[in-house]
Structures are given as C-alpha cells and as structure tokens.
Amino acid sequence: MPNYLIAPSILSANFAKLGEEVVNVIDAGADIIHFDVMDNHYVPNLTIGPLVCEAIRPLTKAPIDVHLMVKPVDRIIPDFAKAGANIISFHPEASEHIDRTIGLIKDQGCKAGLVFNPATPLNYLDHVIEKLDLVLIMSVNPGFGGQKFIPEALNKIRTVRRMIDEKGLDIMLEIDGGVKVDNIQEVARAGADTFVAGSAIYNTPDYRATISQMRAELAKA
Ligand code: DX5
Ligand code: ZN
C-alpha cells in the first residue's frame, strides 16, 4: 500500500480559532496541513497569507503544504518560505516563467509543486516534471471549498501516475477538491497518494472519526 497522506484544508476550519483547528486535526490523525492562499485576482476569493502561516508554524511539526492561488506568484514565495512552509505549489497560468518559479521555490529550501485546474493541460509537465516534488490535480475550479468533485480529474490522475511511474520519479500526487469518505478510495485507485479534504473533515463534528473512515477506505483501495 502506498504511503497515503491526508491533508486537511484549513480553508474550511473555524478561523476564529485557527490554531486549535490546526492542532486538533493533526491530533486526529491527519498528516499535512493544506494552506489555501487566494488573492481575489487569480481566483475570486481572498484568504490568508504568510503572517498566518508564520502564526501556525510553531503549533505543529506536520508539514505545511501551501497552495498558492495568486498571480503574479514569484514575489510571495520567499515570504512563505520564511514563514515555515514545507511545500509550495503554484498554478502554471500564474507564472510567466514556470521553470524559474520552480527554481525559486527550491532555492528557498521548499518542495515545489505544480497545480492543474480542471481545464489546464498536462503538457505543462513535459519539460519540468523531473524538477517537481509534487503534482496537484484540482478536482474543482479553484476559489472555494465545498464544491462538487469533477470526475474527469480521475483520468488526469491516472495519466500523471503513469508518467511518474514510467520515469521512476519520487513525486507526490495530490488531489484537491470535493474529496470525501465516499470517493477517496476511487481517487486512490486512480493513483493519487495525497488527499486534500476541507469541508469533508472540518464540517464534521469528529475529525478523528472522519479521518479514520478515510483511512479505512484507503486501506481497501
Ligand atoms: C479550492 C481549494 C481547496 C478547497 C478544498 O480552491 O484549493 O483546497 O479548500 O475544499 P473541499 O475539500 O471542501 O472541496
Ligand atoms: Zn487547495
């Protein structure tokens, strides 16, 4: 069984007690904190920035997985690295020079990820896949939590899984959007190993129970 990682998106947490929400979800068995950054420009919503990342950094040893939905993207990358991000991912449409942005993230000592919207072609991977630590496939259009899973994302996951395996690369394959107890097994079967879930975890009363149910589904994948 692959090393499956569960990455709750704090976008659906209660922001009035964000620190507690981070600690509780990790105590409940999650592996990674998924940190959604939206700028009201690249996506039609506005969320949290490096100051919030810095504030939660001391609360957990779990990796912080920063998903940048901002354009332009380069200027903010060093700020997130300094704020303690472990993984920084960006959308190819938000960078003028994708290879340079990947280099910038790695120069800051972070893992680099490239994110694909539902309509973004995978050929952005062609010349850079070897440099990536993570590929993130969006199964919703970015901007909001609580949207419905777009099933076409499964084919993309299968394609990227094949590319990673054929080249023998060590790359995390993450899915983001509409992941729930009901569909996590199918997404794992398609080849994902890292699962972002916002509303499916934070909108339930017992995070431990929900994460355990997800792990039970993954064990059957
Ligand atoms: C959407 C964000 C997601 C979102 C996931 O733009 O990137 O991380 O918070 O939320 P759910 O799991 O509720 O679809
Ligand atoms: Zn995200």
mmCIF file of C-alpha atoms and ligand atoms in Angstrom:
data_model
loop_
_atom_site.group_PDB
_atom_site.id
_atom_site.type_symbol
_atom_site.label_atom_id
_atom_site.label_comp_id
_atom_site.label_asym_id
_atom_site.label_seq_id
_atom_site.Cartn_x
_atom_site.Cartn_y
_atom_site.Cartn_z
ATOM 1 C CA MET A 1 0.000 0.000 0.000
ATOM 2 C CA PRO A 2 1.414 3.457 -0.875
ATOM 3 C CA ASN A 3 2.105 5.898 1.920
ATOM 4 C CA TYR A 4 -1.205 7.731 1.761
ATOM 5 C CA LEU A 5 -1.269 11.217 3.233
ATOM 6 C CA ILE A 6 -4.352 13.094 4.405
ATOM 7 C CA ALA A 7 -4.099 16.856 4.079
ATOM 8 C CA PRO A 8 -6.990 18.791 5.643
ATOM 9 C CA SER A 9 -7.542 22.192 4.039
ATOM 10 C CA ILE A 10 -7.828 24.806 6.764
ATOM 11 C CA LEU A 11 -9.968 26.849 4.360
ATOM 12 C CA SER A 12 -12.962 25.138 5.973
ATOM 13 C CA ALA A 13 -11.667 25.491 9.548
ATOM 14 C CA ASN A 14 -13.136 27.945 12.040
ATOM 15 C CA PHE A 15 -10.815 30.935 11.536
ATOM 16 C CA ALA A 16 -11.781 32.375 14.908
ATOM 17 C CA LYS A 17 -9.847 29.504 16.498
ATOM 18 C CA LEU A 18 -7.460 28.561 13.729
ATOM 19 C CA GLY A 19 -4.566 27.457 15.948
ATOM 20 C CA GLU A 20 -6.773 24.970 17.778
ATOM 21 C CA GLU A 21 -8.210 23.734 14.489
ATOM 22 C CA VAL A 22 -4.697 23.004 13.170
ATOM 23 C CA VAL A 23 -3.623 21.167 16.313
ATOM 24 C CA ASN A 24 -6.883 19.218 16.557
ATOM 25 C CA VAL A 25 -6.825 17.934 13.019
ATOM 26 C CA ILE A 26 -3.230 16.714 13.330
ATOM 27 C CA ASP A 27 -4.034 15.116 16.716
ATOM 28 C CA ALA A 28 -6.967 13.449 14.962
ATOM 29 C CA GLY A 29 -4.574 11.651 12.615
ATOM 30 C CA ALA A 30 -4.004 13.983 9.649
ATOM 31 C CA ASP A 31 -0.538 14.135 8.076
ATOM 32 C CA ILE A 32 -0.216 17.549 6.435
ATOM 33 C CA ILE A 33 -1.803 20.990 6.753
ATOM 34 C CA HIS A 34 -3.093 22.239 3.376
ATOM 35 C CA PHE A 35 -2.939 26.037 3.318
ATOM 36 C CA ASP A 36 -5.008 27.721 0.598
ATOM 37 C CA VAL A 37 -3.838 31.173 -0.428
ATOM 38 C CA MET A 38 -6.289 33.159 -2.587
ATOM 39 C CA ASP A 39 -5.782 36.707 -3.844
ATOM 40 C CA ASN A 40 -9.124 37.924 -5.271
ATOM 41 C CA HIS A 41 -7.360 38.233 -8.623
ATOM 42 C CA TYR A 42 -6.218 34.830 -9.837
ATOM 43 C CA VAL A 43 -9.243 33.361 -8.054
ATOM 44 C CA PRO A 44 -12.415 35.146 -6.914
ATOM 45 C CA ASN A 45 -11.802 34.838 -3.189
ATOM 46 C CA LEU A 46 -9.439 36.212 -0.569
ATOM 47 C CA THR A 47 -7.944 34.144 2.232
ATOM 48 C CA ILE A 48 -4.732 34.026 4.240
ATOM 49 C CA GLY A 49 -1.093 34.932 3.727
ATOM 50 C CA PRO A 50 2.412 34.435 5.157
ATOM 51 C CA LEU A 51 1.599 36.055 8.517
ATOM 52 C CA VAL A 52 -0.974 33.350 9.218
ATOM 53 C CA CYS A 53 1.453 30.646 8.081
ATOM 54 C CA GLU A 54 4.051 32.037 10.483
ATOM 55 C CA ALA A 55 1.499 32.089 13.302
ATOM 56 C CA ILE A 56 0.532 28.430 12.935
ATOM 57 C CA ARG A 57 4.087 27.186 12.225
ATOM 58 C CA PRO A 58 5.075 26.710 15.904
ATOM 59 C CA LEU A 59 1.899 24.761 16.664
ATOM 60 C CA THR A 60 2.730 21.598 14.740
ATOM 61 C CA LYS A 61 5.584 19.562 13.303
ATOM 62 C CA ALA A 62 3.352 18.486 10.408
ATOM 63 C CA PRO A 63 4.388 19.792 7.001
ATOM 64 C CA ILE A 64 2.584 22.916 5.789
ATOM 65 C CA ASP A 65 1.512 22.492 2.168
ATOM 66 C CA VAL A 66 0.967 25.961 0.718
ATOM 67 C CA HIS A 67 -1.302 26.088 -2.324
ATOM 68 C CA LEU A 68 -0.791 29.450 -3.977
ATOM 69 C CA MET A 69 -3.751 30.704 -5.990
ATOM 70 C CA VAL A 70 -2.160 34.096 -6.593
ATOM 71 C CA LYS A 71 -0.947 35.992 -9.643
ATOM 72 C CA PRO A 72 1.800 37.036 -10.003
ATOM 73 C CA VAL A 73 3.263 34.349 -7.802
ATOM 74 C CA ASP A 74 7.047 34.816 -7.540
ATOM 75 C CA ARG A 75 7.190 37.750 -5.132
ATOM 76 C CA ILE A 76 5.292 35.970 -2.374
ATOM 77 C CA ILE A 77 7.325 32.732 -2.450
ATOM 78 C CA PRO A 78 10.251 33.825 -0.220
ATOM 79 C CA ASP A 79 7.755 35.173 2.323
ATOM 80 C CA PHE A 80 6.087 31.769 2.620
ATOM 81 C CA ALA A 81 9.442 30.002 2.843
ATOM 82 C CA LYS A 82 10.436 32.299 5.704
ATOM 83 C CA ALA A 83 7.053 31.702 7.329
ATOM 84 C CA GLY A 84 7.829 27.977 7.537
ATOM 85 C CA ALA A 85 6.123 26.444 4.501
ATOM 86 C CA ASN A 86 7.450 22.990 3.581
ATOM 87 C CA ILE A 87 5.769 22.564 0.197
ATOM 88 C CA ILE A 88 4.838 25.439 -2.108
ATOM 89 C CA SER A 89 2.640 24.804 -5.144
ATOM 90 C CA PHE A 90 1.545 27.209 -7.860
ATOM 91 C CA HIS A 91 -0.599 27.277 -10.999
ATOM 92 C CA PRO A 92 1.265 27.482 -14.332
ATOM 93 C CA GLU A 93 -1.151 30.210 -15.525
ATOM 94 C CA ALA A 94 0.010 32.389 -12.626
ATOM 95 C CA SER A 95 3.688 32.367 -13.587
ATOM 96 C CA GLU A 96 5.366 33.962 -16.615
ATOM 97 C CA HIS A 97 8.328 31.597 -16.257
ATOM 98 C CA ILE A 98 7.369 28.262 -14.796
ATOM 99 C CA ASP A 99 10.857 26.789 -14.637
ATOM 100 C CA ARG A 100 12.125 29.904 -12.866
ATOM 101 C CA THR A 101 9.320 29.764 -10.298
ATOM 102 C CA ILE A 102 10.081 26.110 -9.548
ATOM 103 C CA GLY A 103 13.747 27.063 -9.070
ATOM 104 C CA LEU A 104 12.789 29.915 -6.781
ATOM 105 C CA ILE A 105 10.796 27.584 -4.527
ATOM 106 C CA LYS A 106 13.613 25.034 -4.362
ATOM 107 C CA ASP A 107 16.264 27.706 -3.755
ATOM 108 C CA GLN A 108 14.266 28.668 -0.677
ATOM 109 C CA GLY A 109 14.605 25.101 0.612
ATOM 110 C CA CYS A 110 10.986 24.091 -0.020
ATOM 111 C CA LYS A 111 9.452 21.304 -2.065
ATOM 112 C CA ALA A 112 7.916 22.537 -5.311
ATOM 113 C CA GLY A 113 4.516 21.619 -6.729
ATOM 114 C CA LEU A 114 2.671 22.427 -9.949
ATOM 115 C CA VAL A 115 -1.146 22.648 -9.882
ATOM 116 C CA PHE A 116 -3.522 21.762 -12.715
ATOM 117 C CA ASN A 117 -7.014 23.239 -12.917
ATOM 118 C CA PRO A 118 -9.722 21.052 -14.433
ATOM 119 C CA ALA A 119 -9.123 22.593 -17.905
ATOM 120 C CA THR A 120 -5.335 23.012 -17.667
ATOM 121 C CA PRO A 121 -3.488 20.621 -19.993
ATOM 122 C CA LEU A 122 -0.882 18.311 -18.539
ATOM 123 C CA ASN A 123 1.687 19.262 -21.167
ATOM 124 C CA TYR A 124 2.962 21.914 -18.758
ATOM 125 C CA LEU A 125 4.682 18.915 -17.155
ATOM 126 C CA ASP A 126 6.649 17.997 -20.277
ATOM 127 C CA HIS A 127 9.897 19.801 -19.576
ATOM 128 C CA VAL A 128 9.779 20.243 -15.819
ATOM 129 C CA ILE A 129 8.386 17.058 -14.259
ATOM 130 C CA GLU A 130 11.832 15.902 -13.123
ATOM 131 C CA LYS A 131 12.232 19.091 -11.087
ATOM 132 C CA LEU A 132 8.946 18.730 -9.200
ATOM 133 C CA ASP A 133 8.296 17.223 -5.779
ATOM 134 C CA LEU A 134 4.526 17.303 -6.115
ATOM 135 C CA VAL A 135 1.829 17.425 -8.776
ATOM 136 C CA LEU A 136 -1.554 18.693 -7.628
ATOM 137 C CA ILE A 137 -4.620 17.866 -9.694
ATOM 138 C CA MET A 138 -7.610 20.099 -8.992
ATOM 139 C CA SER A 139 -10.921 18.263 -8.972
ATOM 140 C CA VAL A 140 -12.843 21.550 -8.647
ATOM 141 C CA ASN A 141 -12.232 25.003 -10.085
ATOM 142 C CA PRO A 142 -10.118 26.809 -7.518
ATOM 143 C CA GLY A 143 -11.549 29.509 -5.286
ATOM 144 C CA PHE A 144 -13.923 27.900 -2.840
ATOM 145 C CA GLY A 145 -14.272 24.964 -0.501
ATOM 146 C CA GLY A 146 -17.292 22.687 -0.529
ATOM 147 C CA GLN A 147 -17.628 22.227 -4.307
ATOM 148 C CA LYS A 148 -18.536 19.025 -6.118
ATOM 149 C CA PHE A 149 -15.801 16.647 -7.305
ATOM 150 C CA ILE A 150 -15.289 16.785 -11.104
ATOM 151 C CA PRO A 151 -14.841 13.119 -12.128
ATOM 152 C CA GLU A 152 -12.671 13.927 -15.179
ATOM 153 C CA ALA A 153 -9.882 14.585 -12.667
ATOM 154 C CA LEU A 154 -9.565 10.809 -12.252
ATOM 155 C CA ASN A 155 -8.262 10.435 -15.817
ATOM 156 C CA LYS A 156 -5.705 13.144 -15.179
ATOM 157 C CA ILE A 157 -4.582 11.391 -12.014
ATOM 158 C CA ARG A 158 -4.186 8.136 -13.961
ATOM 159 C CA THR A 159 -2.139 9.867 -16.652
ATOM 160 C CA VAL A 160 0.181 11.581 -14.190
ATOM 161 C CA ARG A 161 0.568 8.373 -12.159
ATOM 162 C CA ARG A 162 1.724 6.623 -15.331
ATOM 163 C CA MET A 163 4.214 9.402 -16.110
ATOM 164 C CA ILE A 164 5.661 9.333 -12.590
ATOM 165 C CA ASP A 165 5.961 5.550 -12.525
ATOM 166 C CA GLU A 166 7.383 5.228 -16.041
ATOM 167 C CA LYS A 167 10.092 7.741 -15.232
ATOM 168 C CA GLY A 168 10.661 6.256 -11.768
ATOM 169 C CA LEU A 169 10.256 9.654 -10.108
ATOM 170 C CA ASP A 170 9.684 10.402 -6.434
ATOM 171 C CA ILE A 171 6.773 12.833 -6.754
ATOM 172 C CA MET A 172 3.727 13.213 -4.538
ATOM 173 C CA LEU A 173 0.459 13.086 -6.490
ATOM 174 C CA GLU A 174 -2.124 15.183 -4.724
ATOM 175 C CA ILE A 175 -5.829 15.701 -5.400
ATOM 176 C CA ASP A 176 -7.732 18.758 -4.230
ATOM 177 C CA GLY A 177 -11.451 19.485 -4.303
ATOM 178 C CA GLY A 178 -14.576 17.610 -3.315
ATOM 179 C CA VAL A 179 -12.711 14.666 -1.761
ATOM 180 C CA LYS A 180 -14.828 12.805 0.807
ATOM 181 C CA VAL A 181 -15.108 9.456 2.570
ATOM 182 C CA ASP A 182 -17.346 8.319 -0.332
ATOM 183 C CA ASN A 183 -14.889 8.923 -3.159
ATOM 184 C CA ILE A 184 -11.414 8.810 -1.595
ATOM 185 C CA GLN A 185 -10.979 5.117 -2.423
ATOM 186 C CA GLU A 186 -11.709 5.701 -6.112
ATOM 187 C CA VAL A 187 -9.219 8.586 -6.207
ATOM 188 C CA ALA A 188 -6.569 6.388 -4.580
ATOM 189 C CA ARG A 189 -7.227 3.653 -7.127
ATOM 190 C CA ALA A 190 -6.633 6.180 -9.900
ATOM 191 C CA GLY A 191 -3.175 6.767 -8.412
ATOM 192 C CA ALA A 192 -3.284 9.714 -6.019
ATOM 193 C CA ASP A 193 -1.333 9.391 -2.776
ATOM 194 C CA THR A 194 -2.079 12.714 -1.078
ATOM 195 C CA PHE A 195 -5.646 13.802 -0.404
ATOM 196 C CA VAL A 196 -6.749 17.322 0.382
ATOM 197 C CA ALA A 197 -10.093 17.456 2.168
ATOM 198 C CA GLY A 198 -11.527 20.660 3.574
ATOM 199 C CA SER A 199 -15.264 20.565 4.138
ATOM 200 C CA ALA A 200 -15.311 16.754 4.343
ATOM 201 C CA ILE A 201 -13.226 16.956 7.531
ATOM 202 C CA TYR A 202 -13.830 20.377 9.066
ATOM 203 C CA ASN A 203 -17.591 20.277 8.567
ATOM 204 C CA THR A 204 -17.883 17.074 10.580
ATOM 205 C CA PRO A 205 -18.120 17.062 14.379
ATOM 206 C CA ASP A 206 -15.493 14.356 14.992
ATOM 207 C CA TYR A 207 -12.318 14.854 12.937
ATOM 208 C CA ARG A 208 -10.765 11.637 14.242
ATOM 209 C CA ALA A 209 -13.757 9.559 13.169
ATOM 210 C CA THR A 210 -13.796 11.114 9.699
ATOM 211 C CA ILE A 211 -10.062 10.663 9.150
ATOM 212 C CA SER A 212 -10.296 7.051 10.374
ATOM 213 C CA GLN A 213 -13.108 6.413 7.886
ATOM 214 C CA MET A 214 -10.941 7.878 5.126
ATOM 215 C CA ARG A 215 -8.027 5.653 6.135
ATOM 216 C CA ALA A 216 -10.292 2.598 6.176
ATOM 217 C CA GLU A 217 -11.380 3.436 2.612
ATOM 218 C CA LEU A 218 -7.751 3.891 1.563
ATOM 219 C CA ALA A 219 -6.822 0.526 3.051
ATOM 220 C CA LYS A 220 -9.315 -1.082 0.640
ATOM 221 C CA ALA A 221 -8.012 0.800 -2.428
HETATM 222 C C1 DX5 B 1 -10.107 25.173 -3.593
HETATM 223 C C2 DX5 B 1 -9.030 24.822 -2.596
HETATM 224 C C3 DX5 B 1 -9.266 23.540 -1.890
HETATM 225 C C4 DX5 B 1 -10.502 23.517 -1.048
HETATM 226 C C5 DX5 B 1 -10.914 22.110 -0.832
HETATM 227 O O1 DX5 B 1 -9.680 26.258 -4.350
HETATM 228 O O2 DX5 B 1 -7.776 24.698 -3.249
HETATM 229 O O3 DX5 B 1 -8.135 23.181 -1.127
HETATM 230 O O4 DX5 B 1 -10.329 24.127 0.175
HETATM 231 O O5 DX5 B 1 -12.111 22.126 -0.150
HETATM 232 P P1 DX5 B 1 -13.129 20.905 -0.214
HETATM 233 O O6 DX5 B 1 -12.391 19.710 0.273
HETATM 234 O O7 DX5 B 1 -14.234 21.343 0.667
HETATM 235 O O8 DX5 B 1 -13.526 20.765 -1.671
HETATM 236 ZN ZN ZN B 2 -6.041 23.815 -2.174
#
